[in-house]
Amino acid sequence: MRAQELFQNCIAFCENRGVSIPRFELYLLLEEFTGVSRARLPLEREKEISQTAEKRLMAALEGRCSGEPLQYLLGRWEFYGREFRVGPGVLIPRADTETLVEHALFYLQGLSAPKIADLCAGSGCVGVTLGLERPDAEVCLAELSEQAFFYLRENIRGLKAENCTAVREDVLSPARLPEGLDLIVSNPPYIPDGELGSLQREVRREPAMALSGGGDGLRFYRGIPSLWRAALRPGGMLAFEIGCGQEQEVKELLLQSGYEEVRFRQDLSGIIRVVSGIKKKENGEERKNAEI
């Protein structure tokens, strides 16, 4: 079959199933399985596509129509200008999470050879990005899920993040804490359990382990600040990604656990996406740092 005809068949395939798939997704799938990009399609409309490629494309499209995330079908997704490997069992990187990276990088300005931990690391998109943006850093990425840990290690290796180390760890029951960390970042599960069933069907295909934050969504925000406080040096920062509307509760949990200078940071949609706090210095001195 020729490329243009195959693309039209993809559109008809979705329409016949009563499923609306954005055209840009169809173009991405076409390029992934046939090598014909959106830009090249007008020039290669008559290109013959092999039966093998056609079958693979239509099988992927069948999965997409049934709710399989596009990112899983492609096997990768972009985050902060880099491609991360993803698949079933790992949370898909999202643009909103880049807010956490930007917040962390701002804090790290002026610090040389920082020591960083990324908790609930998933694909590693946050911790690996910080390691690549700051080659002088030492980054430890902790993840419990076996499936997610596979992608974490693959992304560290594939992106050549030699200053990053993956650790299989339950962050709410750590076997041993590191010491002297300058920064802890975490994008933990934060969806209240009662809301999991109402999530978009594609999101429900992502691992519940990476989504479920307990009854009120705050399980990890209760545990991490106190458990991991000893790992931070005085004046070090703990920064969380949060769900919409959780900022005040997370702020209170940080204050109760001995953090100060609690800050909020909005994503590009104006939603407060990051909450951070500074571990109090033992001598009570205020941290002299540019306000974030």
mmCIF file of C-alpha atoms in Angstrom:
data_model
loop_
_atom_site.group_PDB
_atom_site.id
_atom_site.type_symbol
_atom_site.label_atom_id
_atom_site.label_comp_id
_atom_site.label_asym_id
_atom_site.label_seq_id
_atom_site.Cartn_x
_atom_site.Cartn_y
_atom_site.Cartn_z
ATOM 1 C CA MET A 1 0.000 0.000 0.000
ATOM 2 C CA ARG A 2 1.162 3.558 -0.705
ATOM 3 C CA ALA A 3 1.876 5.986 2.122
ATOM 4 C CA GLN A 4 -0.963 8.457 1.477
ATOM 5 C CA GLU A 5 -3.507 5.686 1.067
ATOM 6 C CA LEU A 6 -2.335 4.078 4.297
ATOM 7 C CA PHE A 7 -2.672 7.347 6.166
ATOM 8 C CA GLN A 8 -6.234 7.791 4.900
ATOM 9 C CA ASN A 9 -6.973 4.235 5.988
ATOM 10 C CA CYS A 10 -5.768 5.142 9.479
ATOM 11 C CA ILE A 11 -8.248 8.032 9.615
ATOM 12 C CA ALA A 12 -11.086 5.797 8.406
ATOM 13 C CA PHE A 13 -10.063 3.071 10.888
ATOM 14 C CA CYS A 14 -10.556 5.477 13.806
ATOM 15 C CA GLU A 15 -13.777 6.931 12.447
ATOM 16 C CA ASN A 16 -15.286 3.461 11.982
ATOM 17 C CA ARG A 17 -14.646 2.773 15.658
ATOM 18 C CA GLY A 18 -16.117 6.101 16.724
ATOM 19 C CA VAL A 19 -12.817 7.190 18.255
ATOM 20 C CA SER A 20 -11.342 10.658 17.789
ATOM 21 C CA ILE A 21 -7.554 10.461 17.552
ATOM 22 C CA PRO A 22 -5.762 13.791 16.944
ATOM 23 C CA ARG A 23 -4.109 13.989 13.535
ATOM 24 C CA PHE A 24 -0.718 14.766 15.058
ATOM 25 C CA GLU A 25 -0.834 11.391 16.844
ATOM 26 C CA LEU A 26 -1.610 9.618 13.580
ATOM 27 C CA TYR A 27 1.348 11.338 11.947
ATOM 28 C CA LEU A 28 3.612 10.243 14.808
ATOM 29 C CA LEU A 29 2.463 6.641 14.475
ATOM 30 C CA LEU A 30 2.875 6.743 10.705
ATOM 31 C CA GLU A 31 6.444 7.970 11.049
ATOM 32 C CA GLU A 32 7.265 5.482 13.801
ATOM 33 C CA PHE A 33 6.148 2.420 11.855
ATOM 34 C CA THR A 34 6.749 3.417 8.221
ATOM 35 C CA GLY A 35 9.479 6.046 8.386
ATOM 36 C CA VAL A 36 7.331 8.604 6.548
ATOM 37 C CA SER A 37 7.114 11.835 8.542
ATOM 38 C CA ARG A 38 4.377 14.439 8.345
ATOM 39 C CA ALA A 39 6.755 16.798 6.545
ATOM 40 C CA ARG A 40 7.726 14.111 4.024
ATOM 41 C CA LEU A 41 4.262 12.698 3.378
ATOM 42 C CA PRO A 42 3.400 15.144 0.528
ATOM 43 C CA LEU A 43 6.665 14.168 -1.174
ATOM 44 C CA GLU A 44 6.446 10.452 -0.414
ATOM 45 C CA ARG A 45 2.714 9.948 -0.810
ATOM 46 C CA GLU A 46 3.324 7.302 -3.478
ATOM 47 C CA LYS A 47 5.971 5.446 -1.482
ATOM 48 C CA GLU A 48 5.198 1.750 -1.153
ATOM 49 C CA ILE A 49 4.858 0.603 2.442
ATOM 50 C CA SER A 50 5.707 -2.990 3.269
ATOM 51 C CA GLN A 51 3.025 -5.311 4.582
ATOM 52 C CA THR A 52 5.037 -5.814 7.760
ATOM 53 C CA ALA A 53 5.151 -2.082 8.464
ATOM 54 C CA GLU A 54 1.473 -1.734 7.602
ATOM 55 C CA LYS A 55 0.473 -4.511 9.998
ATOM 56 C CA ARG A 56 2.570 -3.046 12.803
ATOM 57 C CA LEU A 57 1.036 0.386 12.266
ATOM 58 C CA MET A 58 -2.518 -0.910 12.264
ATOM 59 C CA ALA A 59 -1.883 -3.013 15.373
ATOM 60 C CA ALA A 60 -0.571 0.084 17.154
ATOM 61 C CA LEU A 61 -3.574 2.074 15.993
ATOM 62 C CA GLU A 62 -5.894 -0.619 17.312
ATOM 63 C CA GLY A 63 -4.191 -0.260 20.668
ATOM 64 C CA ARG A 64 -4.501 3.501 20.560
ATOM 65 C CA CYS A 65 -8.216 3.318 19.775
ATOM 66 C CA SER A 66 -8.698 1.033 22.777
ATOM 67 C CA GLY A 67 -7.017 3.551 25.096
ATOM 68 C CA GLU A 68 -3.354 2.542 25.052
ATOM 69 C CA PRO A 69 -1.274 5.698 25.636
ATOM 70 C CA LEU A 70 0.477 7.028 22.558
ATOM 71 C CA GLN A 71 3.732 7.230 24.511
ATOM 72 C CA TYR A 72 3.687 3.500 25.258
ATOM 73 C CA LEU A 73 3.096 2.705 21.602
ATOM 74 C CA LEU A 74 6.010 4.892 20.548
ATOM 75 C CA GLY A 75 8.170 3.589 23.373
ATOM 76 C CA ARG A 76 9.533 7.018 24.219
ATOM 77 C CA TRP A 77 8.521 10.581 25.077
ATOM 78 C CA GLU A 78 10.238 13.936 25.217
ATOM 79 C CA PHE A 79 11.012 15.674 28.479
ATOM 80 C CA TYR A 80 13.098 18.832 28.808
ATOM 81 C CA GLY A 81 14.368 18.431 25.249
ATOM 82 C CA ARG A 82 15.448 14.790 25.610
ATOM 83 C CA GLU A 83 13.765 11.510 24.737
ATOM 84 C CA PHE A 84 13.078 9.106 27.591
ATOM 85 C CA ARG A 85 12.178 5.467 27.086
ATOM 86 C CA VAL A 86 8.745 4.583 28.476
ATOM 87 C CA GLY A 87 6.361 1.666 28.363
ATOM 88 C CA PRO A 88 3.729 -0.158 30.402
ATOM 89 C CA GLY A 89 4.580 -0.017 34.080
ATOM 90 C CA VAL A 90 6.167 3.425 34.206
ATOM 91 C CA LEU A 91 4.614 6.864 34.591
ATOM 92 C CA ILE A 92 4.742 8.910 31.388
ATOM 93 C CA PRO A 93 6.805 12.120 31.675
ATOM 94 C CA ARG A 94 4.681 15.248 31.477
ATOM 95 C CA ALA A 95 5.515 18.823 30.605
ATOM 96 C CA ASP A 96 4.110 20.032 33.951
ATOM 97 C CA THR A 97 6.913 18.174 35.714
ATOM 98 C CA GLU A 98 9.487 20.367 33.976
ATOM 99 C CA THR A 99 8.422 23.003 36.522
ATOM 100 C CA LEU A 100 10.030 20.875 39.242
ATOM 101 C CA VAL A 101 13.257 20.660 37.223
ATOM 102 C CA GLU A 102 13.347 24.423 36.667
ATOM 103 C CA HIS A 103 12.725 25.073 40.361
ATOM 104 C CA ALA A 104 15.539 22.715 41.321
ATOM 105 C CA LEU A 105 18.003 24.164 38.806
ATOM 106 C CA PHE A 106 17.331 27.665 40.091
ATOM 107 C CA TYR A 107 18.049 26.537 43.631
ATOM 108 C CA LEU A 108 21.281 24.810 42.554
ATOM 109 C CA GLN A 109 22.760 27.990 41.103
ATOM 110 C CA GLY A 110 25.898 28.842 43.015
ATOM 111 C CA LEU A 111 26.281 25.374 44.505
ATOM 112 C CA SER A 112 29.244 23.369 43.247
ATOM 113 C CA ALA A 113 29.179 19.550 43.032
ATOM 114 C CA PRO A 114 25.695 19.250 44.585
ATOM 115 C CA LYS A 115 24.408 15.975 45.972
ATOM 116 C CA ILE A 116 20.855 15.227 44.825
ATOM 117 C CA ALA A 117 18.253 12.507 45.456
ATOM 118 C CA ASP A 118 15.211 11.901 43.252
ATOM 119 C CA LEU A 119 12.554 9.933 45.142
ATOM 120 C CA CYS A 120 9.848 7.948 43.322
ATOM 121 C CA ALA A 121 12.004 8.473 40.257
ATOM 122 C CA GLY A 122 9.941 6.470 37.747
ATOM 123 C CA SER A 123 11.454 6.888 34.292
ATOM 124 C CA GLY A 124 14.119 9.115 35.810
ATOM 125 C CA CYS A 125 13.012 12.160 33.849
ATOM 126 C CA VAL A 126 13.568 14.549 36.779
ATOM 127 C CA GLY A 127 16.755 13.169 38.301
ATOM 128 C CA VAL A 128 18.434 12.290 35.007
ATOM 129 C CA THR A 129 17.644 15.741 33.614
ATOM 130 C CA LEU A 130 19.175 17.369 36.677
ATOM 131 C CA GLY A 131 22.235 15.180 36.304
ATOM 132 C CA LEU A 132 22.654 16.083 32.642
ATOM 133 C CA GLU A 133 22.045 19.776 33.225
ATOM 134 C CA ARG A 134 24.500 19.721 36.126
ATOM 135 C CA PRO A 135 27.352 17.350 35.156
ATOM 136 C CA ASP A 136 29.139 18.253 38.398
ATOM 137 C CA ALA A 137 26.274 16.832 40.468
ATOM 138 C CA GLU A 138 25.967 13.421 42.077
ATOM 139 C CA VAL A 139 22.410 12.127 41.660
ATOM 140 C CA CYS A 140 20.794 9.114 43.338
ATOM 141 C CA LEU A 141 17.440 8.010 41.912
ATOM 142 C CA ALA A 142 15.212 5.792 44.074
ATOM 143 C CA GLU A 143 12.359 3.724 42.625
ATOM 144 C CA LEU A 144 10.531 0.686 44.048
ATOM 145 C CA SER A 145 8.590 -0.660 41.056
ATOM 146 C CA GLU A 146 10.444 -3.387 39.161
ATOM 147 C CA GLN A 147 8.905 -2.354 35.838
ATOM 148 C CA ALA A 148 9.682 1.338 36.323
ATOM 149 C CA PHE A 149 13.183 0.498 37.552
ATOM 150 C CA PHE A 150 13.907 -1.154 34.201
ATOM 151 C CA TYR A 151 13.134 2.086 32.351
ATOM 152 C CA LEU A 152 15.026 4.123 34.929
ATOM 153 C CA ARG A 153 18.205 2.154 34.315
ATOM 154 C CA GLU A 154 17.668 2.206 30.562
ATOM 155 C CA ASN A 155 17.325 5.986 30.537
ATOM 156 C CA ILE A 156 20.408 6.507 32.668
ATOM 157 C CA ARG A 157 22.355 4.305 30.274
ATOM 158 C CA GLY A 158 20.780 5.559 27.057
ATOM 159 C CA LEU A 159 21.210 9.240 27.912
ATOM 160 C CA LYS A 160 24.740 8.632 29.230
ATOM 161 C CA ALA A 161 23.985 10.175 32.614
ATOM 162 C CA GLU A 162 27.153 8.863 34.187
ATOM 163 C CA ASN A 163 26.686 10.896 37.361
ATOM 164 C CA CYS A 164 23.337 9.209 38.079
ATOM 165 C CA THR A 165 22.817 6.026 40.096
ATOM 166 C CA ALA A 166 19.589 4.011 40.263
ATOM 167 C CA VAL A 167 18.615 2.423 43.581
ATOM 168 C CA ARG A 168 15.715 0.023 44.142
ATOM 169 C CA GLU A 169 14.184 1.530 47.256
ATOM 170 C CA ASP A 170 10.901 2.030 49.063
ATOM 171 C CA VAL A 171 11.213 5.712 49.912
ATOM 172 C CA LEU A 172 8.711 5.370 52.777
ATOM 173 C CA SER A 173 10.799 2.594 54.343
ATOM 174 C CA PRO A 174 14.389 3.265 53.284
ATOM 175 C CA ALA A 175 17.001 0.704 54.282
ATOM 176 C CA ARG A 176 19.645 3.391 54.655
ATOM 177 C CA LEU A 177 19.585 7.135 54.135
ATOM 178 C CA PRO A 178 22.305 9.014 52.260
ATOM 179 C CA GLU A 179 23.973 11.898 54.023
ATOM 180 C CA GLY A 180 24.693 15.526 53.245
ATOM 181 C CA LEU A 181 22.243 15.967 50.397
ATOM 182 C CA ASP A 182 21.870 19.476 49.015
ATOM 183 C CA LEU A 183 18.571 18.730 47.309
ATOM 184 C CA ILE A 184 15.783 16.177 47.362
ATOM 185 C CA VAL A 185 13.219 16.245 44.553
ATOM 186 C CA SER A 186 10.153 14.063 44.255
ATOM 187 C CA ASN A 187 7.153 13.663 42.007
ATOM 188 C CA PRO A 188 5.339 11.103 44.163
ATOM 189 C CA PRO A 189 1.944 9.490 43.590
ATOM 190 C CA TYR A 190 -0.647 12.085 44.610
ATOM 191 C CA ILE A 191 -4.042 11.065 43.235
ATOM 192 C CA PRO A 192 -6.593 10.298 45.998
ATOM 193 C CA ASP A 193 -7.627 6.662 45.713
ATOM 194 C CA GLY A 194 -11.271 7.597 45.270
ATOM 195 C CA GLU A 195 -10.460 9.527 42.097
ATOM 196 C CA LEU A 196 -8.461 6.818 40.320
ATOM 197 C CA GLY A 197 -11.519 5.309 38.635
ATOM 198 C CA SER A 198 -12.565 8.645 37.125
ATOM 199 C CA LEU A 199 -9.234 9.407 35.473
ATOM 200 C CA GLN A 200 -8.927 9.631 31.693
ATOM 201 C CA ARG A 201 -8.832 6.129 30.212
ATOM 202 C CA GLU A 202 -5.249 6.560 28.972
ATOM 203 C CA VAL A 203 -4.112 7.605 32.455
ATOM 204 C CA ARG A 204 -5.783 4.511 33.910
ATOM 205 C CA ARG A 205 -3.404 2.441 31.744
ATOM 206 C CA GLU A 206 -0.479 3.893 33.686
ATOM 207 C CA PRO A 207 0.597 2.008 36.822
ATOM 208 C CA ALA A 208 -1.671 2.560 39.823
ATOM 209 C CA MET A 209 1.445 2.376 41.984
ATOM 210 C CA ALA A 210 2.656 5.613 40.358
ATOM 211 C CA LEU A 211 -0.697 7.350 40.767
ATOM 212 C CA SER A 212 -2.215 6.306 44.094
ATOM 213 C CA GLY A 213 -1.439 8.706 46.923
ATOM 214 C CA GLY A 214 -3.683 7.038 49.501
ATOM 215 C CA GLY A 215 -7.114 8.090 50.695
ATOM 216 C CA ASP A 216 -6.452 11.821 50.453
ATOM 217 C CA GLY A 217 -3.516 11.776 48.029
ATOM 218 C CA LEU A 218 -1.049 12.955 50.691
ATOM 219 C CA ARG A 219 0.551 9.690 51.806
ATOM 220 C CA PHE A 220 4.010 10.468 50.419
ATOM 221 C CA TYR A 221 3.897 14.113 51.499
ATOM 222 C CA ARG A 222 3.330 12.930 55.054
ATOM 223 C CA GLY A 223 6.127 10.379 54.992
ATOM 224 C CA ILE A 224 8.998 11.836 53.003
ATOM 225 C CA PRO A 225 9.620 15.162 54.810
ATOM 226 C CA SER A 226 10.213 13.599 58.214
ATOM 227 C CA LEU A 227 11.798 10.341 57.018
ATOM 228 C CA TRP A 228 14.289 12.015 54.682
ATOM 229 C CA ARG A 229 15.005 15.158 56.691
ATOM 230 C CA ALA A 230 18.124 13.603 58.193
ATOM 231 C CA ALA A 231 19.524 13.026 54.704
ATOM 232 C CA LEU A 232 19.497 16.754 53.939
ATOM 233 C CA ARG A 233 22.229 19.056 55.113
ATOM 234 C CA PRO A 234 21.005 22.091 57.097
ATOM 235 C CA GLY A 235 19.904 24.631 54.506
ATOM 236 C CA GLY A 236 19.196 21.907 51.935
ATOM 237 C CA MET A 237 15.945 21.914 49.966
ATOM 238 C CA LEU A 238 13.129 19.397 49.580
ATOM 239 C CA ALA A 239 10.959 20.087 46.513
ATOM 240 C CA PHE A 240 7.757 18.246 45.585
ATOM 241 C CA GLU A 241 5.551 18.204 42.535
ATOM 242 C CA ILE A 242 1.958 18.300 43.764
ATOM 243 C CA GLY A 243 -1.534 17.824 42.424
ATOM 244 C CA CYS A 244 -3.868 20.731 41.759
ATOM 245 C CA GLY A 245 -5.051 22.322 45.003
ATOM 246 C CA GLN A 246 -2.732 20.419 47.363
ATOM 247 C CA GLU A 247 -0.344 23.299 48.072
ATOM 248 C CA GLN A 248 -1.659 24.425 51.464
ATOM 249 C CA GLU A 249 -1.789 20.917 52.910
ATOM 250 C CA VAL A 250 1.708 20.099 51.665
ATOM 251 C CA LYS A 251 2.989 23.421 52.989
ATOM 252 C CA GLU A 252 1.658 22.589 56.462
ATOM 253 C CA LEU A 253 3.235 19.132 56.356
ATOM 254 C CA LEU A 254 6.622 20.659 55.490
ATOM 255 C CA LEU A 255 6.365 23.234 58.273
ATOM 256 C CA GLN A 256 5.381 20.558 60.786
ATOM 257 C CA SER A 257 8.419 18.471 59.751
ATOM 258 C CA GLY A 258 10.971 21.208 60.418
ATOM 259 C CA TYR A 259 11.216 23.032 57.095
ATOM 260 C CA GLU A 260 11.045 26.759 56.524
ATOM 261 C CA GLU A 261 10.990 29.234 53.640
ATOM 262 C CA VAL A 262 8.232 27.214 52.000
ATOM 263 C CA ARG A 263 7.781 28.330 48.398
ATOM 264 C CA PHE A 264 5.234 27.698 45.659
ATOM 265 C CA ARG A 265 5.955 27.649 41.937
ATOM 266 C CA GLN A 266 3.354 27.727 39.173
ATOM 267 C CA ASP A 267 3.436 25.773 35.926
ATOM 268 C CA LEU A 268 2.781 27.392 32.549
ATOM 269 C CA SER A 269 -0.978 27.063 33.086
ATOM 270 C CA GLY A 270 -0.794 29.110 36.284
ATOM 271 C CA ILE A 271 -1.413 26.089 38.527
ATOM 272 C CA ILE A 272 0.775 25.744 41.615
ATOM 273 C CA ARG A 273 2.798 22.675 40.685
ATOM 274 C CA VAL A 274 5.767 22.736 43.079
ATOM 275 C CA VAL A 275 6.058 23.179 46.834
ATOM 276 C CA SER A 276 9.505 23.359 48.418
ATOM 277 C CA GLY A 277 10.977 23.921 51.852
ATOM 278 C CA ILE A 278 14.411 24.483 53.354
ATOM 279 C CA LYS A 279 15.700 22.359 56.210
ATOM 280 C CA LYS A 280 16.237 24.639 59.173
ATOM 281 C CA LYS A 281 19.839 25.328 60.043
ATOM 282 C CA GLU A 282 20.868 23.968 63.380
ATOM 283 C CA ASN A 283 22.191 27.339 64.568
ATOM 284 C CA GLY A 284 18.989 29.075 63.542
ATOM 285 C CA GLU A 285 20.644 31.199 60.891
ATOM 286 C CA GLU A 286 18.483 32.101 57.957
ATOM 287 C CA ARG A 287 19.591 30.737 54.620
ATOM 288 C CA LYS A 288 21.079 33.513 52.491
ATOM 289 C CA ASN A 289 19.781 32.548 49.115
ATOM 290 C CA ALA A 290 18.033 34.207 46.213
ATOM 291 C CA GLU A 291 14.283 33.914 46.657
ATOM 292 C CA ILE A 292 12.695 31.341 44.432
#
